[in-house]
Amino acid sequence: MIIAVDGPTASGKGTIARALADHFGLPVLDTGLLYRAVGYQTQLGHGDPDNAADALAACDFPDTLLDDPALRYESTGGLASRVSIHPAVRKALFQRQVDFANQPGGAVLDGRDIGTVIAPHADAKLFVTASPEERARRRHAEMRARGVDVTYDAVLADVHARDARDTGRADAPLLRADDALLLDNSDMDIDEAIAAAIAFVETKVGRPG
Ligand code: DC
């Protein structure tokens, strides 16, 4: 069984994908981490993330980079969003994601183009979102709790910039697949959103076990 979880930045899609993986006993891939690794590796090599050749050269990053805490930084998310615009980068990361999706037994993947490009044949697709203000509020609270000194307005501006780049790019833009459940969790807490996601997948594929 393949479960595709797409959505914009700070929508809760990663948490929901991990909860689905736990519930259904499946491996999970956070595909954003691959783009984050490319963005970060580009910067480590003093390349320009807006330059396709520089970003492509960074696609052979070492796997150990995926464990680097720097990949989780907000600034790395911005680099990831910039390198993800280049079709050559998307092509270089394509097979790795397709292979993960098609492994025996199935998988959960979260990202921007899982239900549309990586696994259009997925058994269940979710498009997880929340209003930009609510996503910025959550991201701001999370960053403040980690001791990052940032204003809500700066986080909201970043959310808007990331949304514009991720939905506006020509190649595999962030898009809800026609057959994806729209899970807007603006007025839900995370437990309610997870319960709704599990209930939807169960209507598609049945209960685990
Ligand atoms: O999910 P995330 O915030 O870690 O993703 C970081 C960036 O990577 C996101 O802004 C766009 C890009 N990305 C993508 O283009 N396609 C994916 N499947 C996942 C992420």
PDB file of C-alpha atoms and ligand atoms in Angstrom:
ATOM      1  CA  MET A   1       0.000   0.000   0.000  1.00  0.00           C
ATOM      2  CA  ILE A   2       1.326   3.441  -0.919  1.00  0.00           C
ATOM      3  CA  ILE A   3       0.144   6.539   0.951  1.00  0.00           C
ATOM      4  CA  ALA A   4       0.948   9.955  -0.536  1.00  0.00           C
ATOM      5  CA  VAL A   5       0.885  12.985   1.769  1.00  0.00           C
ATOM      6  CA  ASP A   6       1.383  16.380   0.123  1.00  0.00           C
ATOM      7  CA  GLY A   7       0.979  19.909   1.350  1.00  0.00           C
ATOM      8  CA  PRO A   8       2.621  23.282   1.907  1.00  0.00           C
ATOM      9  CA  THR A   9       5.251  24.185   4.456  1.00  0.00           C
ATOM     10  CA  ALA A  10       4.312  23.865   8.143  1.00  0.00           C
ATOM     11  CA  SER A  11       0.988  22.200   7.356  1.00  0.00           C
ATOM     12  CA  GLY A  12       1.611  19.245   9.680  1.00  0.00           C
ATOM     13  CA  LYS A  13       2.058  16.821   6.764  1.00  0.00           C
ATOM     14  CA  GLY A  14       5.299  15.366   8.179  1.00  0.00           C
ATOM     15  CA  THR A  15       3.710  14.590  11.553  1.00  0.00           C
ATOM     16  CA  ILE A  16       0.653  13.108   9.844  1.00  0.00           C
ATOM     17  CA  ALA A  17       2.829  11.006   7.506  1.00  0.00           C
ATOM     18  CA  ARG A  18       4.811   9.595  10.439  1.00  0.00           C
ATOM     19  CA  ALA A  19       1.609   8.815  12.353  1.00  0.00           C
ATOM     20  CA  LEU A  20       0.155   7.020   9.317  1.00  0.00           C
ATOM     21  CA  ALA A  21       3.374   5.034   8.922  1.00  0.00           C
ATOM     22  CA  ASP A  22       3.215   3.989  12.588  1.00  0.00           C
ATOM     23  CA  HIS A  23      -0.445   3.069  12.376  1.00  0.00           C
ATOM     24  CA  PHE A  24      -0.158   1.014   9.198  1.00  0.00           C
ATOM     25  CA  GLY A  25       3.327  -0.387   9.939  1.00  0.00           C
ATOM     26  CA  LEU A  26       4.948   1.161   6.863  1.00  0.00           C
ATOM     27  CA  PRO A  27       8.317   2.844   6.241  1.00  0.00           C
ATOM     28  CA  VAL A  28       8.136   6.616   5.714  1.00  0.00           C
ATOM     29  CA  LEU A  29      10.176   9.003   3.568  1.00  0.00           C
ATOM     30  CA  ASP A  30      10.234  12.749   4.172  1.00  0.00           C
ATOM     31  CA  THR A  31      11.086  13.761   0.605  1.00  0.00           C
ATOM     32  CA  GLY A  32      11.621  17.388   1.650  1.00  0.00           C
ATOM     33  CA  LEU A  33      14.760  16.180   3.407  1.00  0.00           C
ATOM     34  CA  LEU A  34      16.278  15.207   0.042  1.00  0.00           C
ATOM     35  CA  TYR A  35      15.727  18.719  -1.327  1.00  0.00           C
ATOM     36  CA  ARG A  36      17.028  20.155   1.935  1.00  0.00           C
ATOM     37  CA  ALA A  37      20.196  18.057   1.562  1.00  0.00           C
ATOM     38  CA  VAL A  38      20.698  19.366  -1.987  1.00  0.00           C
ATOM     39  CA  GLY A  39      20.137  22.961  -0.853  1.00  0.00           C
ATOM     40  CA  TYR A  40      22.513  22.609   2.063  1.00  0.00           C
ATOM     41  CA  GLN A  41      25.173  20.791   0.023  1.00  0.00           C
ATOM     42  CA  THR A  42      24.982  23.570  -2.598  1.00  0.00           C
ATOM     43  CA  GLN A  43      25.709  26.108   0.114  1.00  0.00           C
ATOM     44  CA  LEU A  44      28.533  24.006   1.608  1.00  0.00           C
ATOM     45  CA  GLY A  45      30.161  23.996  -1.834  1.00  0.00           C
ATOM     46  CA  HIS A  46      29.730  27.792  -2.114  1.00  0.00           C
ATOM     47  CA  GLY A  47      27.352  27.269  -5.036  1.00  0.00           C
ATOM     48  CA  ASP A  48      24.317  29.346  -5.950  1.00  0.00           C
ATOM     49  CA  PRO A  49      20.985  27.564  -5.228  1.00  0.00           C
ATOM     50  CA  ASP A  50      19.354  29.523  -8.050  1.00  0.00           C
ATOM     51  CA  ASN A  51      21.883  28.160 -10.536  1.00  0.00           C
ATOM     52  CA  ALA A  52      20.765  24.818 -12.007  1.00  0.00           C
ATOM     53  CA  ALA A  53      24.296  23.465 -12.592  1.00  0.00           C
ATOM     54  CA  ASP A  54      25.415  24.273  -9.030  1.00  0.00           C
ATOM     55  CA  ALA A  55      22.298  22.650  -7.571  1.00  0.00           C
ATOM     56  CA  LEU A  56      22.603  19.586  -9.805  1.00  0.00           C
ATOM     57  CA  ALA A  57      26.237  19.075  -8.730  1.00  0.00           C
ATOM     58  CA  ALA A  58      24.993  18.950  -5.118  1.00  0.00           C
ATOM     59  CA  CYS A  59      22.586  16.069  -5.836  1.00  0.00           C
ATOM     60  CA  ASP A  60      25.282  13.478  -5.109  1.00  0.00           C
ATOM     61  CA  PHE A  61      25.384  14.546  -1.459  1.00  0.00           C
ATOM     62  CA  PRO A  62      26.614  11.868   0.981  1.00  0.00           C
ATOM     63  CA  ASP A  63      23.791   9.957   2.711  1.00  0.00           C
ATOM     64  CA  THR A  64      25.262  10.910   6.106  1.00  0.00           C
ATOM     65  CA  LEU A  65      24.166  14.485   5.367  1.00  0.00           C
ATOM     66  CA  LEU A  66      20.543  13.375   5.829  1.00  0.00           C
ATOM     67  CA  ASP A  67      21.238  13.084   9.583  1.00  0.00           C
ATOM     68  CA  ASP A  68      22.678  16.593   9.876  1.00  0.00           C
ATOM     69  CA  PRO A  69      20.505  18.727  12.223  1.00  0.00           C
ATOM     70  CA  ALA A  70      21.232  21.730   9.977  1.00  0.00           C
ATOM     71  CA  LEU A  71      18.825  20.248   7.430  1.00  0.00           C
ATOM     72  CA  ARG A  72      15.974  21.109   9.827  1.00  0.00           C
ATOM     73  CA  TYR A  73      16.845  24.803   9.959  1.00  0.00           C
ATOM     74  CA  GLU A  74      14.327  27.246   8.540  1.00  0.00           C
ATOM     75  CA  SER A  75      17.059  28.711   6.331  1.00  0.00           C
ATOM     76  CA  THR A  76      17.727  25.264   4.840  1.00  0.00           C
ATOM     77  CA  GLY A  77      14.028  24.974   3.949  1.00  0.00           C
ATOM     78  CA  GLY A  78      14.429  28.172   1.942  1.00  0.00           C
ATOM     79  CA  LEU A  79      17.480  26.762   0.125  1.00  0.00           C
ATOM     80  CA  ALA A  80      15.529  23.543  -0.562  1.00  0.00           C
ATOM     81  CA  SER A  81      12.648  25.482  -2.046  1.00  0.00           C
ATOM     82  CA  ARG A  82      15.064  27.323  -4.356  1.00  0.00           C
ATOM     83  CA  VAL A  83      16.946  24.248  -5.640  1.00  0.00           C
ATOM     84  CA  SER A  84      13.680  22.329  -6.067  1.00  0.00           C
ATOM     85  CA  ILE A  85      12.690  24.677  -8.903  1.00  0.00           C
ATOM     86  CA  HIS A  86      15.324  23.175 -11.258  1.00  0.00           C
ATOM     87  CA  PRO A  87      13.961  20.293 -13.390  1.00  0.00           C
ATOM     88  CA  ALA A  88      17.440  18.675 -13.415  1.00  0.00           C
ATOM     89  CA  VAL A  89      17.392  18.480  -9.625  1.00  0.00           C
ATOM     90  CA  ARG A  90      13.889  16.987  -9.565  1.00  0.00           C
ATOM     91  CA  LYS A  91      14.978  14.436 -12.175  1.00  0.00           C
ATOM     92  CA  ALA A  92      18.078  13.506 -10.166  1.00  0.00           C
ATOM     93  CA  LEU A  93      15.980  12.815  -7.044  1.00  0.00           C
ATOM     94  CA  PHE A  94      13.093  11.146  -8.894  1.00  0.00           C
ATOM     95  CA  GLN A  95      14.169   7.470  -9.003  1.00  0.00           C
ATOM     96  CA  ARG A  96      15.175   7.331  -5.354  1.00  0.00           C
ATOM     97  CA  GLN A  97      11.657   8.417  -4.351  1.00  0.00           C
ATOM     98  CA  VAL A  98       9.903   6.122  -6.847  1.00  0.00           C
ATOM     99  CA  ASP A  99      11.958   3.148  -5.602  1.00  0.00           C
ATOM    100  CA  PHE A 100      11.054   3.965  -2.010  1.00  0.00           C
ATOM    101  CA  ALA A 101       7.360   4.193  -2.913  1.00  0.00           C
ATOM    102  CA  ASN A 102       7.363   0.915  -4.825  1.00  0.00           C
ATOM    103  CA  GLN A 103       9.223  -1.206  -2.287  1.00  0.00           C
ATOM    104  CA  PRO A 104       7.519  -4.493  -1.369  1.00  0.00           C
ATOM    105  CA  GLY A 105       4.819  -3.928   1.251  1.00  0.00           C
ATOM    106  CA  GLY A 106       4.435  -0.261   0.430  1.00  0.00           C
ATOM    107  CA  ALA A 107       5.386   3.037   2.016  1.00  0.00           C
ATOM    108  CA  VAL A 108       4.285   6.474   3.125  1.00  0.00           C
ATOM    109  CA  LEU A 109       5.902   9.487   1.443  1.00  0.00           C
ATOM    110  CA  ASP A 110       5.373  13.130   2.218  1.00  0.00           C
ATOM    111  CA  GLY A 111       6.270  16.080   0.029  1.00  0.00           C
ATOM    112  CA  ARG A 112       4.832  18.342  -2.639  1.00  0.00           C
ATOM    113  CA  ASP A 113       4.388  16.114  -5.702  1.00  0.00           C
ATOM    114  CA  ILE A 114       3.957  12.607  -4.314  1.00  0.00           C
ATOM    115  CA  GLY A 115       0.332  12.118  -5.375  1.00  0.00           C
ATOM    116  CA  THR A 116       0.851  13.863  -8.720  1.00  0.00           C
ATOM    117  CA  VAL A 117       4.316  12.782  -9.945  1.00  0.00           C
ATOM    118  CA  ILE A 118       6.148  10.303  -7.709  1.00  0.00           C
ATOM    119  CA  ALA A 119       3.263   7.916  -6.952  1.00  0.00           C
ATOM    120  CA  PRO A 120       0.219   8.883  -9.042  1.00  0.00           C
ATOM    121  CA  HIS A 121      -0.998   5.306  -8.484  1.00  0.00           C
ATOM    122  CA  ALA A 122      -0.914   5.639  -4.664  1.00  0.00           C
ATOM    123  CA  ASP A 123      -3.703   3.793  -2.826  1.00  0.00           C
ATOM    124  CA  ALA A 124      -4.531   6.821  -0.670  1.00  0.00           C
ATOM    125  CA  LYS A 125      -3.642  10.468  -1.210  1.00  0.00           C
ATOM    126  CA  LEU A 126      -3.959  13.322   1.233  1.00  0.00           C
ATOM    127  CA  PHE A 127      -3.449  17.022   0.667  1.00  0.00           C
ATOM    128  CA  VAL A 128      -2.756  18.491   4.091  1.00  0.00           C
ATOM    129  CA  THR A 129      -3.062  22.222   4.533  1.00  0.00           C
ATOM    130  CA  ALA A 130      -3.973  25.068   6.890  1.00  0.00           C
ATOM    131  CA  SER A 131      -4.265  28.816   6.427  1.00  0.00           C
ATOM    132  CA  PRO A 132      -0.939  30.669   5.989  1.00  0.00           C
ATOM    133  CA  GLU A 133      -1.608  32.562   9.239  1.00  0.00           C
ATOM    134  CA  GLU A 134      -2.194  29.374  11.210  1.00  0.00           C
ATOM    135  CA  ARG A 135       0.882  27.690   9.711  1.00  0.00           C
ATOM    136  CA  ALA A 136       2.977  30.771  10.531  1.00  0.00           C
ATOM    137  CA  ARG A 137       1.575  30.859  14.070  1.00  0.00           C
ATOM    138  CA  ARG A 138       2.547  27.218  14.656  1.00  0.00           C
ATOM    139  CA  ARG A 139       5.970  27.595  13.057  1.00  0.00           C
ATOM    140  CA  HIS A 140       6.610  30.771  15.065  1.00  0.00           C
ATOM    141  CA  ALA A 141       5.676  29.073  18.363  1.00  0.00           C
ATOM    142  CA  GLU A 142       7.871  26.085  17.511  1.00  0.00           C
ATOM    143  CA  MET A 143      10.851  28.322  16.670  1.00  0.00           C
ATOM    144  CA  ARG A 144      10.427  30.459  19.797  1.00  0.00           C
ATOM    145  CA  ALA A 145      10.303  27.269  21.893  1.00  0.00           C
ATOM    146  CA  ARG A 146      13.669  26.323  20.368  1.00  0.00           C
ATOM    147  CA  GLY A 147      15.036  29.722  21.374  1.00  0.00           C
ATOM    148  CA  VAL A 148      15.089  31.229  17.874  1.00  0.00           C
ATOM    149  CA  ASP A 149      14.584  35.000  18.012  1.00  0.00           C
ATOM    150  CA  VAL A 150      12.164  35.669  15.151  1.00  0.00           C
ATOM    151  CA  THR A 151       8.981  37.706  14.748  1.00  0.00           C
ATOM    152  CA  TYR A 152       5.615  36.298  13.678  1.00  0.00           C
ATOM    153  CA  ASP A 153       5.595  38.715  10.730  1.00  0.00           C
ATOM    154  CA  ALA A 154       8.936  37.409   9.484  1.00  0.00           C
ATOM    155  CA  VAL A 155       7.704  33.803   9.698  1.00  0.00           C
ATOM    156  CA  LEU A 156       4.465  34.711   7.895  1.00  0.00           C
ATOM    157  CA  ALA A 157       6.434  36.440   5.121  1.00  0.00           C
ATOM    158  CA  ASP A 158       8.587  33.302   4.777  1.00  0.00           C
ATOM    159  CA  VAL A 159       5.490  31.050   4.610  1.00  0.00           C
ATOM    160  CA  HIS A 160       4.057  33.231   1.826  1.00  0.00           C
ATOM    161  CA  ALA A 161       7.378  33.218  -0.076  1.00  0.00           C
ATOM    162  CA  ARG A 162       7.725  29.431   0.201  1.00  0.00           C
ATOM    163  CA  ASP A 163       4.087  28.921  -0.908  1.00  0.00           C
ATOM    164  CA  ALA A 164       4.570  31.182  -3.924  1.00  0.00           C
ATOM    165  CA  ARG A 165       7.758  29.385  -4.994  1.00  0.00           C
ATOM    166  CA  ASP A 166       6.414  25.854  -4.379  1.00  0.00           C
ATOM    167  CA  THR A 167       3.094  26.413  -6.160  1.00  0.00           C
ATOM    168  CA  GLY A 168       4.422  28.718  -8.883  1.00  0.00           C
ATOM    169  CA  ARG A 169       7.236  26.610 -10.296  1.00  0.00           C
ATOM    170  CA  ALA A 170       6.738  25.102 -13.743  1.00  0.00           C
ATOM    171  CA  ASP A 171       8.000  21.584 -12.966  1.00  0.00           C
ATOM    172  CA  ALA A 172       5.899  19.490 -10.539  1.00  0.00           C
ATOM    173  CA  PRO A 173       4.368  22.389  -8.607  1.00  0.00           C
ATOM    174  CA  LEU A 174       2.626  21.865  -5.299  1.00  0.00           C
ATOM    175  CA  LEU A 175      -0.825  20.781  -6.401  1.00  0.00           C
ATOM    176  CA  ARG A 176      -3.658  18.779  -4.923  1.00  0.00           C
ATOM    177  CA  ALA A 177      -4.208  15.586  -6.941  1.00  0.00           C
ATOM    178  CA  ASP A 178      -7.824  15.251  -8.111  1.00  0.00           C
ATOM    179  CA  ASP A 179      -8.280  12.133  -6.009  1.00  0.00           C
ATOM    180  CA  ALA A 180      -6.588  13.481  -2.851  1.00  0.00           C
ATOM    181  CA  LEU A 181      -8.496  14.149   0.363  1.00  0.00           C
ATOM    182  CA  LEU A 182      -8.255  17.836   1.257  1.00  0.00           C
ATOM    183  CA  LEU A 183      -7.387  17.857   4.953  1.00  0.00           C
ATOM    184  CA  ASP A 184      -7.516  21.486   6.084  1.00  0.00           C
ATOM    185  CA  ASN A 185      -6.489  21.374   9.730  1.00  0.00           C
ATOM    186  CA  SER A 186      -6.679  25.131  10.443  1.00  0.00           C
ATOM    187  CA  ASP A 187      -9.269  24.446  13.143  1.00  0.00           C
ATOM    188  CA  MET A 188      -8.024  21.054  14.304  1.00  0.00           C
ATOM    189  CA  ASP A 189      -5.334  20.065  16.759  1.00  0.00           C
ATOM    190  CA  ILE A 190      -2.757  17.562  15.575  1.00  0.00           C
ATOM    191  CA  ASP A 191      -4.504  14.558  17.164  1.00  0.00           C
ATOM    192  CA  GLU A 192      -7.745  15.391  15.359  1.00  0.00           C
ATOM    193  CA  ALA A 193      -5.880  15.792  12.077  1.00  0.00           C
ATOM    194  CA  ILE A 194      -4.127  12.426  12.542  1.00  0.00           C
ATOM    195  CA  ALA A 195      -7.439  10.714  13.384  1.00  0.00           C
ATOM    196  CA  ALA A 196      -9.049  12.192  10.241  1.00  0.00           C
ATOM    197  CA  ALA A 197      -6.103  11.035   8.113  1.00  0.00           C
ATOM    198  CA  ILE A 198      -6.232   7.482   9.501  1.00  0.00           C
ATOM    199  CA  ALA A 199     -10.009   7.304   9.050  1.00  0.00           C
ATOM    200  CA  PHE A 200      -9.668   8.381   5.422  1.00  0.00           C
ATOM    201  CA  VAL A 201      -6.939   5.840   4.625  1.00  0.00           C
ATOM    202  CA  GLU A 202      -9.008   3.104   6.279  1.00  0.00           C
ATOM    203  CA  THR A 203     -11.962   3.931   4.046  1.00  0.00           C
ATOM    204  CA  LYS A 204      -9.616   3.467   1.068  1.00  0.00           C
ATOM    205  CA  VAL A 205      -7.678   0.367   2.077  1.00  0.00           C
ATOM    206  CA  GLY A 206      -9.296  -1.092   5.205  1.00  0.00           C
ATOM    207  CA  ARG A 207      -7.953  -1.445   8.726  1.00  0.00           C
ATOM    208  CA  PRO A 208      -4.417  -2.739   9.362  1.00  0.00           C
ATOM    209  CA  GLY A 209      -3.879  -6.286  10.617  1.00  0.00           C
TER     210      GLY A 209
HETATM  211  O1   DC B   1       8.700  19.691   3.202  1.00  0.00           O
HETATM  212  P1   DC B   1       9.885  20.606   3.398  1.00  0.00           P
HETATM  213  O2   DC B   1       9.553  21.942   4.007  1.00  0.00           O
HETATM  214  O3   DC B   1      11.009  19.940   4.133  1.00  0.00           O
HETATM  215  O4   DC B   1      10.410  20.907   1.905  1.00  0.00           O
HETATM  216  C1   DC B   1      11.431  21.819   1.644  1.00  0.00           C
HETATM  217  C2   DC B   1      11.338  22.273   0.202  1.00  0.00           C
HETATM  218  O5   DC B   1      11.665  21.197  -0.675  1.00  0.00           O
HETATM  219  C3   DC B   1       9.978  22.750  -0.251  1.00  0.00           C
HETATM  220  O6   DC B   1       9.814  24.138  -0.011  1.00  0.00           O
HETATM  221  C4   DC B   1       9.943  22.429  -1.733  1.00  0.00           C
HETATM  222  C5   DC B   1      10.868  21.249  -1.851  1.00  0.00           C
HETATM  223  N1   DC B   1      10.176  19.975  -2.049  1.00  0.00           N
HETATM  224  C6   DC B   1       9.739  19.657  -3.295  1.00  0.00           C
HETATM  225  O7   DC B   1       9.889  20.465  -4.207  1.00  0.00           O
HETATM  226  N2   DC B   1       9.153  18.455  -3.554  1.00  0.00           N
HETATM  227  C7   DC B   1       8.969  17.569  -2.567  1.00  0.00           C
HETATM  228  N3   DC B   1       8.406  16.378  -2.844  1.00  0.00           N
HETATM  229  C8   DC B   1       9.376  17.885  -1.253  1.00  0.00           C
HETATM  230  C9   DC B   1       9.962  19.109  -1.006  1.00  0.00           C
END
